[in-house]
Short mmCIF file of C-alpha atoms and ligand atoms in Angstrom, two decimals:
data_model
loop_
_atom_site.label_atom_id
_atom_site.label_comp_id
_atom_site.label_asym_id
_atom_site.label_seq_id
_atom_site.Cartn_x
_atom_site.Cartn_y
_atom_site.Cartn_z
CA MET V 1 9.12 -13.48 -11.01
CA PRO V 2 10.12 -14.26 -14.62
CA ILE V 3 11.32 -17.85 -15.06
CA ALA V 4 13.62 -18.82 -17.92
CA ASN V 5 12.51 -22.09 -19.60
CA GLY V 6 14.83 -24.58 -21.35
CA ASN V 7 14.82 -22.62 -24.64
CA GLY V 8 15.92 -19.42 -22.96
CA ALA V 9 12.47 -17.92 -23.47
CA VAL V 10 10.86 -16.25 -20.45
CA ARG V 11 7.62 -17.32 -18.84
CA ASN V 12 6.14 -14.71 -16.52
CA SER V 13 3.46 -14.81 -13.91
CA HIS V 14 0.90 -13.22 -16.24
CA ARG V 15 0.50 -16.51 -18.10
CA SER V 16 -3.04 -15.76 -19.28
CA MET V 17 -1.83 -12.60 -21.15
CA GLN V 18 0.33 -14.82 -23.39
CA GLN V 19 -2.67 -16.84 -24.63
CA HIS V 20 -4.73 -15.81 -27.62
CA ALA V 21 -8.19 -14.35 -27.03
CA GLU V 22 -11.43 -15.87 -28.11
CA GLY V 23 -12.73 -14.59 -31.44
CA PRO V 24 -12.00 -11.34 -33.21
CA ALA V 25 -11.38 -8.10 -31.35
CA ALA V 26 -14.23 -5.63 -31.04
CA MET V 27 -14.64 -1.95 -30.28
CA LEU V 28 -16.27 -1.83 -26.84
CA ALA V 29 -16.63 1.91 -26.35
CA ILE V 30 -16.04 5.14 -28.31
CA GLY V 31 -15.43 8.70 -27.12
CA THR V 32 -14.72 11.94 -29.01
CA ALA V 33 -13.82 15.50 -28.05
CA ASN V 34 -13.09 18.88 -29.71
CA PRO V 35 -11.57 22.05 -28.27
CA THR V 36 -14.38 24.23 -27.12
CA GLY V 37 -12.75 27.61 -27.48
CA VAL V 38 -12.85 28.47 -31.19
CA VAL V 39 -15.51 27.28 -33.72
CA VAL V 40 -15.07 28.83 -37.18
CA PRO V 41 -17.96 28.61 -39.67
CA GLN V 42 -16.49 27.66 -43.06
CA ASP V 43 -18.22 30.47 -44.93
CA ILE V 44 -16.22 33.05 -42.99
CA PHE V 45 -13.02 30.98 -42.69
CA ALA V 46 -11.20 32.74 -45.60
CA GLU V 47 -11.97 36.22 -44.27
CA ASN V 48 -10.97 35.07 -40.80
CA ILE V 49 -7.63 33.40 -41.63
CA PHE V 50 -6.49 36.21 -43.91
CA ARG V 51 -7.38 38.83 -41.25
CA VAL V 52 -5.71 37.09 -38.30
CA THR V 53 -2.58 36.31 -40.33
CA LYS V 54 -2.43 39.90 -41.63
CA SER V 55 -2.61 38.62 -45.23
CA ASP V 56 -5.57 40.63 -46.55
CA HIS V 57 -3.31 42.22 -49.20
CA LEU V 58 -2.95 38.76 -50.89
CA THR V 59 -6.29 39.29 -52.69
CA GLU V 60 -5.95 36.62 -55.34
CA LEU V 61 -4.93 33.97 -52.79
CA LYS V 62 -7.87 35.03 -50.62
CA GLU V 63 -10.28 34.63 -53.56
CA LYS V 64 -8.88 31.20 -54.19
CA MET V 65 -9.26 30.21 -50.56
CA LYS V 66 -12.94 31.30 -50.75
CA ARG V 67 -13.43 29.13 -53.84
CA ILE V 68 -11.82 26.12 -52.13
CA CYS V 69 -13.81 26.62 -48.91
CA GLN V 70 -17.11 26.57 -50.90
CA LYS V 71 -16.15 23.13 -52.32
CA THR V 72 -15.10 21.39 -49.08
CA GLY V 73 -18.41 20.12 -47.86
CA ILE V 74 -17.51 21.59 -44.45
CA ASP V 75 -19.81 23.83 -42.42
CA LYS V 76 -17.56 24.52 -39.40
CA ARG V 77 -14.36 23.46 -37.65
CA HIS V 78 -13.05 23.55 -34.05
CA PHE V 79 -9.60 24.90 -33.21
CA HIS V 80 -7.43 25.03 -30.13
CA LEU V 81 -5.55 28.12 -31.26
CA THR V 82 -7.29 31.35 -30.25
CA GLU V 83 -6.63 34.88 -31.54
CA GLU V 84 -5.20 35.75 -28.12
CA SER V 85 -2.65 32.90 -28.26
CA LEU V 86 -1.79 33.92 -31.82
CA ALA V 87 -1.23 37.48 -30.69
CA ALA V 88 1.24 36.15 -28.11
CA HIS V 89 3.02 34.08 -30.83
CA PRO V 90 3.44 36.33 -33.87
CA GLU V 91 6.17 33.88 -35.04
CA PHE V 92 3.38 31.39 -36.02
CA LEU V 93 2.39 33.73 -38.89
CA ASP V 94 5.66 33.59 -40.77
CA ARG V 95 7.15 30.19 -41.81
CA GLN V 96 10.60 31.76 -42.17
CA VAL V 97 10.67 32.66 -38.45
CA PRO V 98 11.64 29.77 -36.11
CA SER V 99 8.53 28.65 -34.15
CA LEU V 100 8.82 24.88 -33.68
CA ASP V 101 9.80 25.16 -30.03
CA SER V 102 6.78 27.30 -29.08
CA ARG V 103 4.46 25.07 -31.07
CA ILE V 104 5.85 21.99 -29.29
CA ASP V 105 5.38 23.75 -25.94
CA MET V 106 1.71 24.46 -26.59
CA ALA V 107 1.07 21.04 -28.08
CA ASP V 108 2.69 19.41 -25.05
CA THR V 109 -0.35 20.27 -22.91
CA ALA V 110 -3.09 20.61 -25.49
CA VAL V 111 -2.72 17.26 -27.33
CA PRO V 112 -2.79 14.90 -24.28
CA GLU V 113 -5.59 16.94 -22.59
CA LEU V 114 -7.83 16.69 -25.60
CA ALA V 115 -7.04 12.95 -25.81
CA GLN V 116 -7.93 12.71 -22.10
CA CYS V 117 -11.37 14.28 -22.74
CA ALA V 118 -12.13 11.65 -25.37
CA ALA V 119 -10.68 8.78 -23.38
CA ILE V 120 -12.71 9.68 -20.23
CA LYS V 121 -15.91 9.35 -22.28
CA ALA V 122 -14.85 6.04 -23.77
CA ILE V 123 -13.83 4.63 -20.36
CA ALA V 124 -17.12 5.79 -18.81
CA GLU V 125 -19.07 4.03 -21.55
CA TRP V 126 -16.99 0.85 -21.18
CA GLY V 127 -17.85 0.77 -17.49
CA ARG V 128 -14.67 -0.72 -16.15
CA PRO V 129 -11.93 1.07 -14.19
CA ALA V 130 -9.12 2.77 -16.17
CA THR V 131 -6.62 0.50 -14.32
CA ASP V 132 -8.11 -2.47 -16.29
CA ILE V 133 -6.54 -1.05 -19.50
CA THR V 134 -3.52 -3.21 -20.41
CA HIS V 135 -2.30 -1.40 -23.55
CA LEU V 136 -2.31 2.18 -24.87
CA VAL V 137 -1.86 3.11 -28.52
CA PHE V 138 -1.68 6.84 -29.13
CA SER V 139 -1.54 8.37 -32.56
CA THR V 140 -0.86 12.03 -33.50
CA TYR V 141 1.03 14.08 -36.00
CA SER V 142 2.28 16.41 -33.20
CA ALA V 143 4.66 14.14 -31.22
CA TRP V 144 8.23 15.46 -31.26
CA GLN V 145 9.74 14.46 -27.89
CA ALA V 146 10.20 11.58 -25.49
CA PRO V 147 8.68 10.58 -23.22
CA SER V 148 5.65 11.60 -25.24
CA PHE V 149 1.88 11.99 -25.17
CA ASP V 150 1.27 8.32 -24.46
CA HIS V 151 3.20 8.69 -21.22
CA GLN V 152 1.26 11.90 -20.36
CA LEU V 153 -2.13 10.41 -21.15
CA ALA V 154 -1.39 7.29 -19.05
CA ALA V 155 -0.63 9.61 -16.07
CA LEU V 156 -3.67 11.85 -16.65
CA LEU V 157 -5.99 8.81 -16.72
CA GLY V 158 -4.30 7.00 -13.82
CA LEU V 159 -3.49 3.94 -15.94
CA ARG V 160 -1.43 1.23 -14.17
CA PRO V 161 2.39 1.47 -14.38
CA THR V 162 2.50 -1.81 -16.35
CA VAL V 163 0.30 -0.53 -19.18
CA CYS V 164 2.11 -1.20 -22.48
CA ARG V 165 2.38 2.09 -24.31
CA THR V 166 2.96 2.72 -28.03
CA ILE V 167 3.01 6.07 -29.79
CA LEU V 168 2.41 6.37 -33.52
CA SER V 169 3.79 9.57 -34.97
CA LEU V 170 3.33 11.18 -38.38
CA HIS V 171 0.98 8.57 -39.77
CA GLY V 172 -1.24 11.58 -40.59
CA CYS V 173 -4.79 10.76 -41.63
CA TYR V 174 -4.40 6.95 -41.54
CA GLY V 175 -3.13 7.14 -37.95
CA GLY V 176 -6.54 6.27 -36.45
CA GLY V 177 -6.92 3.29 -38.80
CA ARG V 178 -3.35 2.13 -38.04
CA ALA V 179 -3.94 2.44 -34.28
CA LEU V 180 -7.17 0.45 -34.46
CA HIS V 181 -5.45 -2.23 -36.60
CA LEU V 182 -2.63 -2.50 -34.07
CA ALA V 183 -5.14 -2.61 -31.19
CA LYS V 184 -6.92 -5.48 -32.92
CA GLN V 185 -3.68 -7.48 -33.10
CA LEU V 186 -2.78 -6.67 -29.52
CA ALA V 187 -6.25 -7.66 -28.19
CA GLU V 188 -6.36 -10.93 -30.14
CA ASN V 189 -2.90 -12.05 -29.21
CA ASN V 190 -3.07 -11.27 -25.46
CA HIS V 191 -5.81 -13.02 -23.53
CA GLY V 192 -7.78 -10.46 -21.51
CA ALA V 193 -6.06 -7.42 -23.00
CA ARG V 194 -8.01 -4.21 -23.15
CA VAL V 195 -6.44 -1.60 -25.42
CA LEU V 196 -7.11 2.09 -25.26
CA VAL V 197 -6.70 3.73 -28.68
CA ALA V 198 -6.33 7.53 -28.51
CA CYS V 199 -5.87 9.91 -31.49
CA SER V 200 -5.47 13.59 -30.81
CA GLU V 201 -4.84 16.08 -33.61
CA ILE V 202 -4.41 19.81 -33.14
CA THR V 203 -3.47 21.94 -36.12
CA LEU V 204 -1.31 24.42 -34.20
CA VAL V 205 1.88 22.64 -35.33
CA CYS V 206 0.98 23.32 -39.00
CA PHE V 207 -0.79 26.66 -38.61
CA GLY V 208 0.61 29.49 -40.76
CA GLY V 209 -0.10 32.50 -42.90
CA PRO V 210 -1.63 31.44 -46.25
CA ASP V 211 0.82 30.78 -49.06
CA GLY V 212 0.42 29.00 -52.44
CA GLY V 213 1.16 25.60 -50.86
CA ASN V 214 -0.93 25.33 -47.73
CA LEU V 215 -4.36 26.58 -48.85
CA ILE V 216 -5.98 23.16 -49.19
CA GLY V 217 -4.76 21.85 -45.80
CA SER V 218 -5.72 25.08 -44.15
CA ALA V 219 -9.23 24.87 -45.67
CA LEU V 220 -9.71 21.24 -44.58
CA PHE V 221 -7.98 20.47 -41.28
CA GLY V 222 -9.58 20.87 -37.85
CA ASP V 223 -8.84 19.82 -34.28
CA GLY V 224 -10.32 16.78 -32.52
CA ALA V 225 -9.59 13.67 -30.52
CA GLY V 226 -11.08 10.20 -30.51
CA ALA V 227 -10.69 7.18 -28.20
CA VAL V 228 -11.78 3.58 -28.50
CA ILE V 229 -11.59 0.70 -26.07
CA VAL V 230 -10.70 -2.48 -27.92
CA GLY V 231 -10.86 -6.00 -26.56
CA ALA V 232 -11.59 -9.59 -27.55
CA GLY V 233 -13.54 -12.36 -25.82
CA PRO V 234 -14.24 -13.52 -23.29
CA PHE V 235 -16.19 -10.34 -22.50
CA THR V 236 -17.06 -9.35 -18.98
CA GLU V 237 -20.59 -8.69 -17.95
CA GLY V 238 -21.60 -5.31 -19.21
CA GLU V 239 -19.11 -5.19 -22.09
CA ARG V 240 -20.98 -4.73 -25.36
CA PRO V 241 -19.14 -5.11 -28.69
CA ILE V 242 -20.13 -2.22 -30.95
CA PHE V 243 -18.14 -3.22 -34.11
CA GLU V 244 -16.31 -6.53 -34.42
CA MET V 245 -12.88 -6.03 -36.17
CA VAL V 246 -12.93 -9.06 -38.43
CA SER V 247 -9.92 -8.52 -40.66
CA ALA V 248 -7.54 -5.68 -41.45
CA THR V 249 -4.97 -4.80 -44.11
CA GLN V 250 -2.61 -1.95 -44.90
CA THR V 251 -1.77 -1.20 -48.58
CA THR V 252 0.71 1.28 -49.96
CA ILE V 253 -0.07 2.56 -53.44
CA PRO V 254 3.23 2.13 -55.32
CA ARG V 255 5.16 5.23 -56.43
CA THR V 256 2.90 7.75 -54.65
CA GLU V 257 5.19 8.71 -51.83
CA HIS V 258 5.68 12.20 -53.26
CA VAL V 259 1.95 12.94 -53.56
CA LEU V 260 0.96 13.27 -49.94
CA GLY V 261 3.15 14.06 -46.99
CA MET V 262 4.41 16.30 -44.25
CA GLN V 263 7.75 17.80 -43.40
CA VAL V 264 9.01 19.25 -40.11
CA SER V 265 10.97 22.48 -40.28
CA GLY V 266 11.99 25.21 -37.87
CA GLY V 267 8.82 27.02 -38.80
CA GLY V 268 6.48 24.18 -37.92
CA VAL V 269 5.00 21.31 -39.97
CA ASP V 270 4.41 21.76 -43.69
CA PHE V 271 2.07 19.40 -45.48
CA HIS V 272 1.76 18.58 -49.10
CA LEU V 273 -1.55 17.42 -50.53
CA GLY V 274 -1.10 16.71 -54.25
CA ILE V 275 -4.01 17.54 -56.57
CA GLN V 276 -4.02 13.91 -57.76
CA VAL V 277 -4.79 12.41 -54.24
CA PRO V 278 -8.56 11.95 -54.79
CA MET V 279 -7.98 10.37 -58.20
CA LEU V 280 -5.31 7.97 -56.92
CA ILE V 281 -7.46 6.85 -53.97
CA GLY V 282 -10.45 6.36 -56.28
CA GLN V 283 -8.46 4.31 -58.78
CA ASN V 284 -6.94 1.98 -56.11
CA ILE V 285 -9.78 1.61 -53.63
CA GLU V 286 -11.62 -1.35 -55.11
CA LYS V 287 -8.48 -3.53 -55.44
CA CYS V 288 -7.48 -2.67 -51.92
CA LEU V 289 -10.93 -3.68 -50.61
CA LEU V 290 -10.85 -6.95 -52.56
CA ASP V 291 -7.51 -7.80 -51.02
CA ALA V 292 -8.80 -7.05 -47.56
CA PHE V 293 -12.13 -8.86 -47.77
CA THR V 294 -11.63 -11.84 -50.04
CA GLY V 295 -12.08 -14.97 -48.01
CA PHE V 296 -14.27 -13.18 -45.45
CA VAL V 297 -17.20 -12.00 -47.64
CA ASP V 298 -18.64 -14.03 -50.60
CA ASP V 299 -17.83 -12.15 -53.82
CA PRO V 300 -17.28 -8.80 -52.06
CA SER V 301 -17.26 -6.74 -55.28
CA SER V 302 -20.86 -7.67 -56.05
CA SER V 303 -22.02 -6.39 -52.75
CA TRP V 304 -20.45 -3.02 -51.92
CA ASN V 305 -23.95 -1.67 -51.30
CA ASP V 306 -24.67 -4.52 -48.86
CA LEU V 307 -22.06 -3.04 -46.52
CA PHE V 308 -22.16 -0.09 -44.14
CA TRP V 309 -19.24 2.34 -44.65
CA ALA V 310 -16.92 4.15 -42.30
CA VAL V 311 -14.63 6.13 -44.60
CA HIS V 312 -12.09 8.78 -43.54
CA PRO V 313 -13.46 12.01 -45.07
CA GLY V 314 -10.04 13.31 -46.22
CA GLY V 315 -11.80 15.72 -48.55
CA ARG V 316 -15.18 16.00 -50.29
CA GLN V 317 -13.65 14.95 -53.64
CA ILE V 318 -12.25 11.78 -52.12
CA LEU V 319 -15.69 10.73 -50.87
CA ASP V 320 -17.23 11.56 -54.24
CA ASN V 321 -14.65 9.41 -56.05
CA ILE V 322 -15.20 6.45 -53.73
CA ASP V 323 -18.95 6.79 -54.27
CA THR V 324 -18.38 6.76 -58.06
CA GLU V 325 -15.79 3.95 -58.19
CA LEU V 326 -17.74 1.59 -55.94
CA LYS V 327 -21.13 2.65 -57.37
CA LEU V 328 -22.42 3.29 -53.85
CA GLU V 329 -26.03 4.19 -53.33
CA PRO V 330 -26.74 7.72 -52.05
CA GLY V 331 -26.37 7.94 -48.33
CA LYS V 332 -23.82 5.13 -47.97
CA LEU V 333 -21.16 7.66 -46.97
CA ALA V 334 -23.57 9.77 -44.92
CA ALA V 335 -21.72 9.33 -41.62
CA SER V 336 -18.42 10.39 -43.26
CA ARG V 337 -20.07 13.39 -44.94
CA HIS V 338 -21.74 14.38 -41.63
CA VAL V 339 -18.41 14.35 -39.77
CA LEU V 340 -16.67 16.32 -42.56
CA ARG V 341 -19.48 18.90 -42.47
CA GLU V 342 -19.44 19.31 -38.69
CA TYR V 343 -15.71 19.11 -37.93
CA GLY V 344 -13.60 19.12 -41.14
CA ASN V 345 -10.68 16.71 -41.53
CA MET V 346 -9.23 15.98 -38.06
CA SER V 347 -6.57 13.71 -39.54
CA GLY V 348 -6.18 10.42 -37.63
CA ALA V 349 -8.99 11.17 -35.16
CA THR V 350 -11.60 11.58 -37.86
CA ILE V 351 -12.26 7.90 -38.43
CA ILE V 352 -13.24 7.50 -34.76
CA PHE V 353 -15.83 10.31 -35.16
CA VAL V 354 -17.21 8.42 -38.16
CA LEU V 355 -17.51 5.17 -36.23
CA ASP V 356 -19.18 7.08 -33.40
CA GLU V 357 -21.64 8.67 -35.87
CA LEU V 358 -22.43 5.31 -37.41
CA ARG V 359 -23.28 3.72 -34.13
CA ARG V 360 -25.36 6.77 -33.14
CA ARG V 361 -27.39 6.41 -36.32
CA ARG V 362 -27.75 2.68 -35.69
CA LYS V 363 -29.03 3.34 -32.18
CA GLU V 364 -31.47 6.09 -33.33
CA ASP V 365 -33.02 3.72 -35.86
CA GLY V 366 -33.31 0.81 -33.40
CA ASP V 367 -30.30 -1.44 -33.28
CA ASN V 368 -29.32 -3.03 -36.60
CA LEU V 369 -32.27 -1.80 -38.62
CA LEU V 370 -30.36 0.92 -40.46
CA LEU V 371 -26.97 -0.69 -40.72
CA PRO V 372 -26.20 -3.87 -42.56
CA GLU V 373 -24.43 -6.54 -40.52
CA TRP V 374 -21.09 -6.13 -42.40
CA GLY V 375 -19.18 -2.97 -43.02
CA ALA V 376 -15.95 -1.48 -44.33
CA MET V 377 -13.65 0.97 -42.59
CA LEU V 378 -11.14 2.95 -44.71
CA ALA V 379 -8.50 5.47 -43.72
CA PHE V 380 -5.81 7.00 -45.91
CA GLY V 381 -2.72 9.12 -45.50
CA PRO V 382 0.90 9.66 -46.52
CA GLY V 383 2.37 6.81 -48.53
CA ILE V 384 -0.25 6.86 -50.01
CA THR V 385 -1.25 4.29 -47.41
CA ILE V 386 -4.74 2.81 -47.13
CA GLU V 387 -5.84 1.06 -43.94
CA ALA V 388 -8.90 -1.18 -44.54
CA MET V 389 -10.88 -3.10 -41.99
CA LEU V 390 -13.82 -5.44 -42.30
CA LEU V 391 -16.27 -4.75 -39.53
CA ARG V 392 -19.36 -6.65 -38.30
CA CYS V 393 -22.13 -5.35 -36.12
CA PRO V 394 -22.94 -8.08 -33.61
CA GLY V 395 -26.59 -8.74 -32.69
CA ALA V 396 -28.27 -6.30 -30.37
CA SER V 397 -28.59 -8.99 -27.65
CA PRO V 398 -26.29 -8.67 -24.67
CA LEU V 399 -23.06 -10.64 -25.05
CA ASN V 400 -21.61 -12.56 -22.13
CA ASN V 401 -19.16 -15.25 -23.08
CA ASN V 402 -17.91 -15.98 -19.61
C1 WCA N 1 -12.55 20.00 -51.64
C2 WCA N 1 -11.39 20.08 -52.61
C3 WCA N 1 -10.15 20.61 -51.90
C4 WCA N 1 -11.77 21.09 -53.74
O1 WCA N 1 -12.95 20.63 -54.40
P1 WCA N 1 -12.93 20.37 -55.98
O2 WCA N 1 -14.26 19.78 -56.37
O3 WCA N 1 -11.69 19.65 -56.37
O4 WCA N 1 -12.92 21.90 -56.52
P2 WCA N 1 -12.14 22.53 -57.68
O5 WCA N 1 -11.62 21.55 -58.68
O6 WCA N 1 -12.96 23.67 -58.21
O7 WCA N 1 -10.84 23.13 -56.93
C5 WCA N 1 -10.93 24.45 -56.27
C6 WCA N 1 -9.54 25.03 -56.38
O8 WCA N 1 -8.63 24.28 -55.60
C7 WCA N 1 -7.52 23.87 -56.37
N1 WCA N 1 -7.08 22.59 -55.87
C8 WCA N 1 -7.79 21.46 -55.61
N2 WCA N 1 -7.04 20.52 -55.06
C9 WCA N 1 -5.80 21.04 -54.89
C10 WCA N 1 -4.59 20.57 -54.36
N3 WCA N 1 -4.53 19.33 -53.87
N4 WCA N 1 -3.55 21.39 -54.34
C11 WCA N 1 -3.65 22.66 -54.80
N5 WCA N 1 -4.80 23.19 -55.36
C12 WCA N 1 -5.83 22.40 -55.41
C13 WCA N 1 -8.07 23.75 -57.78
O9 WCA N 1 -6.99 23.82 -58.73
C14 WCA N 1 -9.01 24.98 -57.82
O10 WCA N 1 -8.22 26.12 -57.99
P3 WCA N 1 -8.84 27.34 -58.86
O11 WCA N 1 -9.06 26.80 -60.25
O12 WCA N 1 -7.80 28.41 -58.81
O13 WCA N 1 -10.13 27.74 -58.25
C15 WCA N 1 -11.16 18.70 -53.26
O14 WCA N 1 -10.23 18.80 -54.29
C16 WCA N 1 -10.69 17.65 -52.29
O15 WCA N 1 -11.52 17.12 -51.50
N6 WCA N 1 -9.42 17.31 -52.33
C17 WCA N 1 -8.85 16.24 -51.51
C18 WCA N 1 -7.99 16.90 -50.48
C19 WCA N 1 -6.90 15.96 -49.93
O16 WCA N 1 -6.02 15.55 -50.55
N7 WCA N 1 -7.15 15.58 -48.65
C20 WCA N 1 -6.15 14.82 -47.90
C21 WCA N 1 -6.42 13.30 -47.86
S1 WCA N 1 -5.25 12.54 -46.85
C22 WCA N 1 -5.56 13.20 -45.38
O17 WCA N 1 -6.74 13.19 -45.01
C23 WCA N 1 -4.56 13.86 -44.53
C24 WCA N 1 -3.26 13.92 -44.71
C25 WCA N 1 -2.43 14.72 -43.80
C26 WCA N 1 -1.18 15.12 -44.21
C27 WCA N 1 -0.42 15.95 -43.41
C28 WCA N 1 -0.80 16.33 -42.12
O18 WCA N 1 -0.06 17.17 -41.39
C29 WCA N 1 -2.06 15.90 -41.70
C30 WCA N 1 -2.84 15.13 -42.53
#
């Protein structure tokens, strides 16, 4: 029973949850998933999208789409939307025809189910029952109703009724970074908390026939979901921190709100990716990193190559500009480029794939040999907003702080 104290504040029986945790939060398990139905190789994407949207007569636009696809650094992408479901929803092809309701109907099942696939893998790796999860943070650009996907995912996974749910909507590509940042704060401020982060992104809400404005997004975005279990010490036997989440910041680049964004209309979600996005991110990235890491790393700017890097691969040009601005050695962004190549830009979920790929490479090479001890995680999206996190790979030895 809650008990009011003298100041009117409330003490409840879960006293331990009100205490701070020990040490920084850490990622304890990671899972990812993609729709299995449709995999489109990038070299036939232009032919494919113009055919299925009955746009073959737009020959100049199609040639431009081919040019863009060749520059993306993407080999293939996974999609939920099949040609059969498109045939059943011809309204998806024409932005002028109302289609938001049908898109929401389809997303209502597809988004939480894909999140469930990723979360089941993360929970299995974590090794504890789903009912031990105390908080859920769900991020997606497809949430348009309440109760929402956080509620559905909690039911699908059998989380306890007291799980504290939060849904982040429309953060776009920095949604995964924002969700992890929030999970860090929740885990560190609630003793014993175990936070499930889930990001599930399915392009069906923004799918449309090619027009002058949506070529870039259409050439880049793919479908995927990622899940991470976040917790801080004391760790239970069997819990193994993968990446410690040492410090985190969010920065908005001033006067760039018009450059990158999305807009809901009766015809679905339109996105706008300004041509200046890669340049703006490149120009601002070092200052943002210095703000995030000063005080935690000695003279961080002298040592960008001493870090491992988990960067959201928003587009090939963005990765190239970060390489150039930070003078990174070849291969520093290999995990990001790998994820971009294999899956495209899955918006907020992508950063979780990059973290998973980094830890896979670390494992393959024998714990900690390939990766430096300290690393940087970066995610960007509308705002332009940059989420930065300083990560640390703990030693390979088992951790048991009980
Ligand atoms: C791979 C790209 C697309 C092309 O490579 P390139 O080296 O710049 O190649 P080119 O300079 O030869 O450009 C090819 C063509 O594309 C055109 N183009 C080149 N960027 C553009 C352009 N943003 N516009 C419109 N034409 C262009 C360019 O003008 C050119 O046209 P053309 O001369 O007719 O062949 C490259 O520019 C690139 O990586 N751009 C970054 C893309 C980008 O902003 N990504 C989003 C980052 S933020 C994020 O991840 C998600 C946000 C999000 C938001 C909403 C959501 O719903 C979900 C998510």
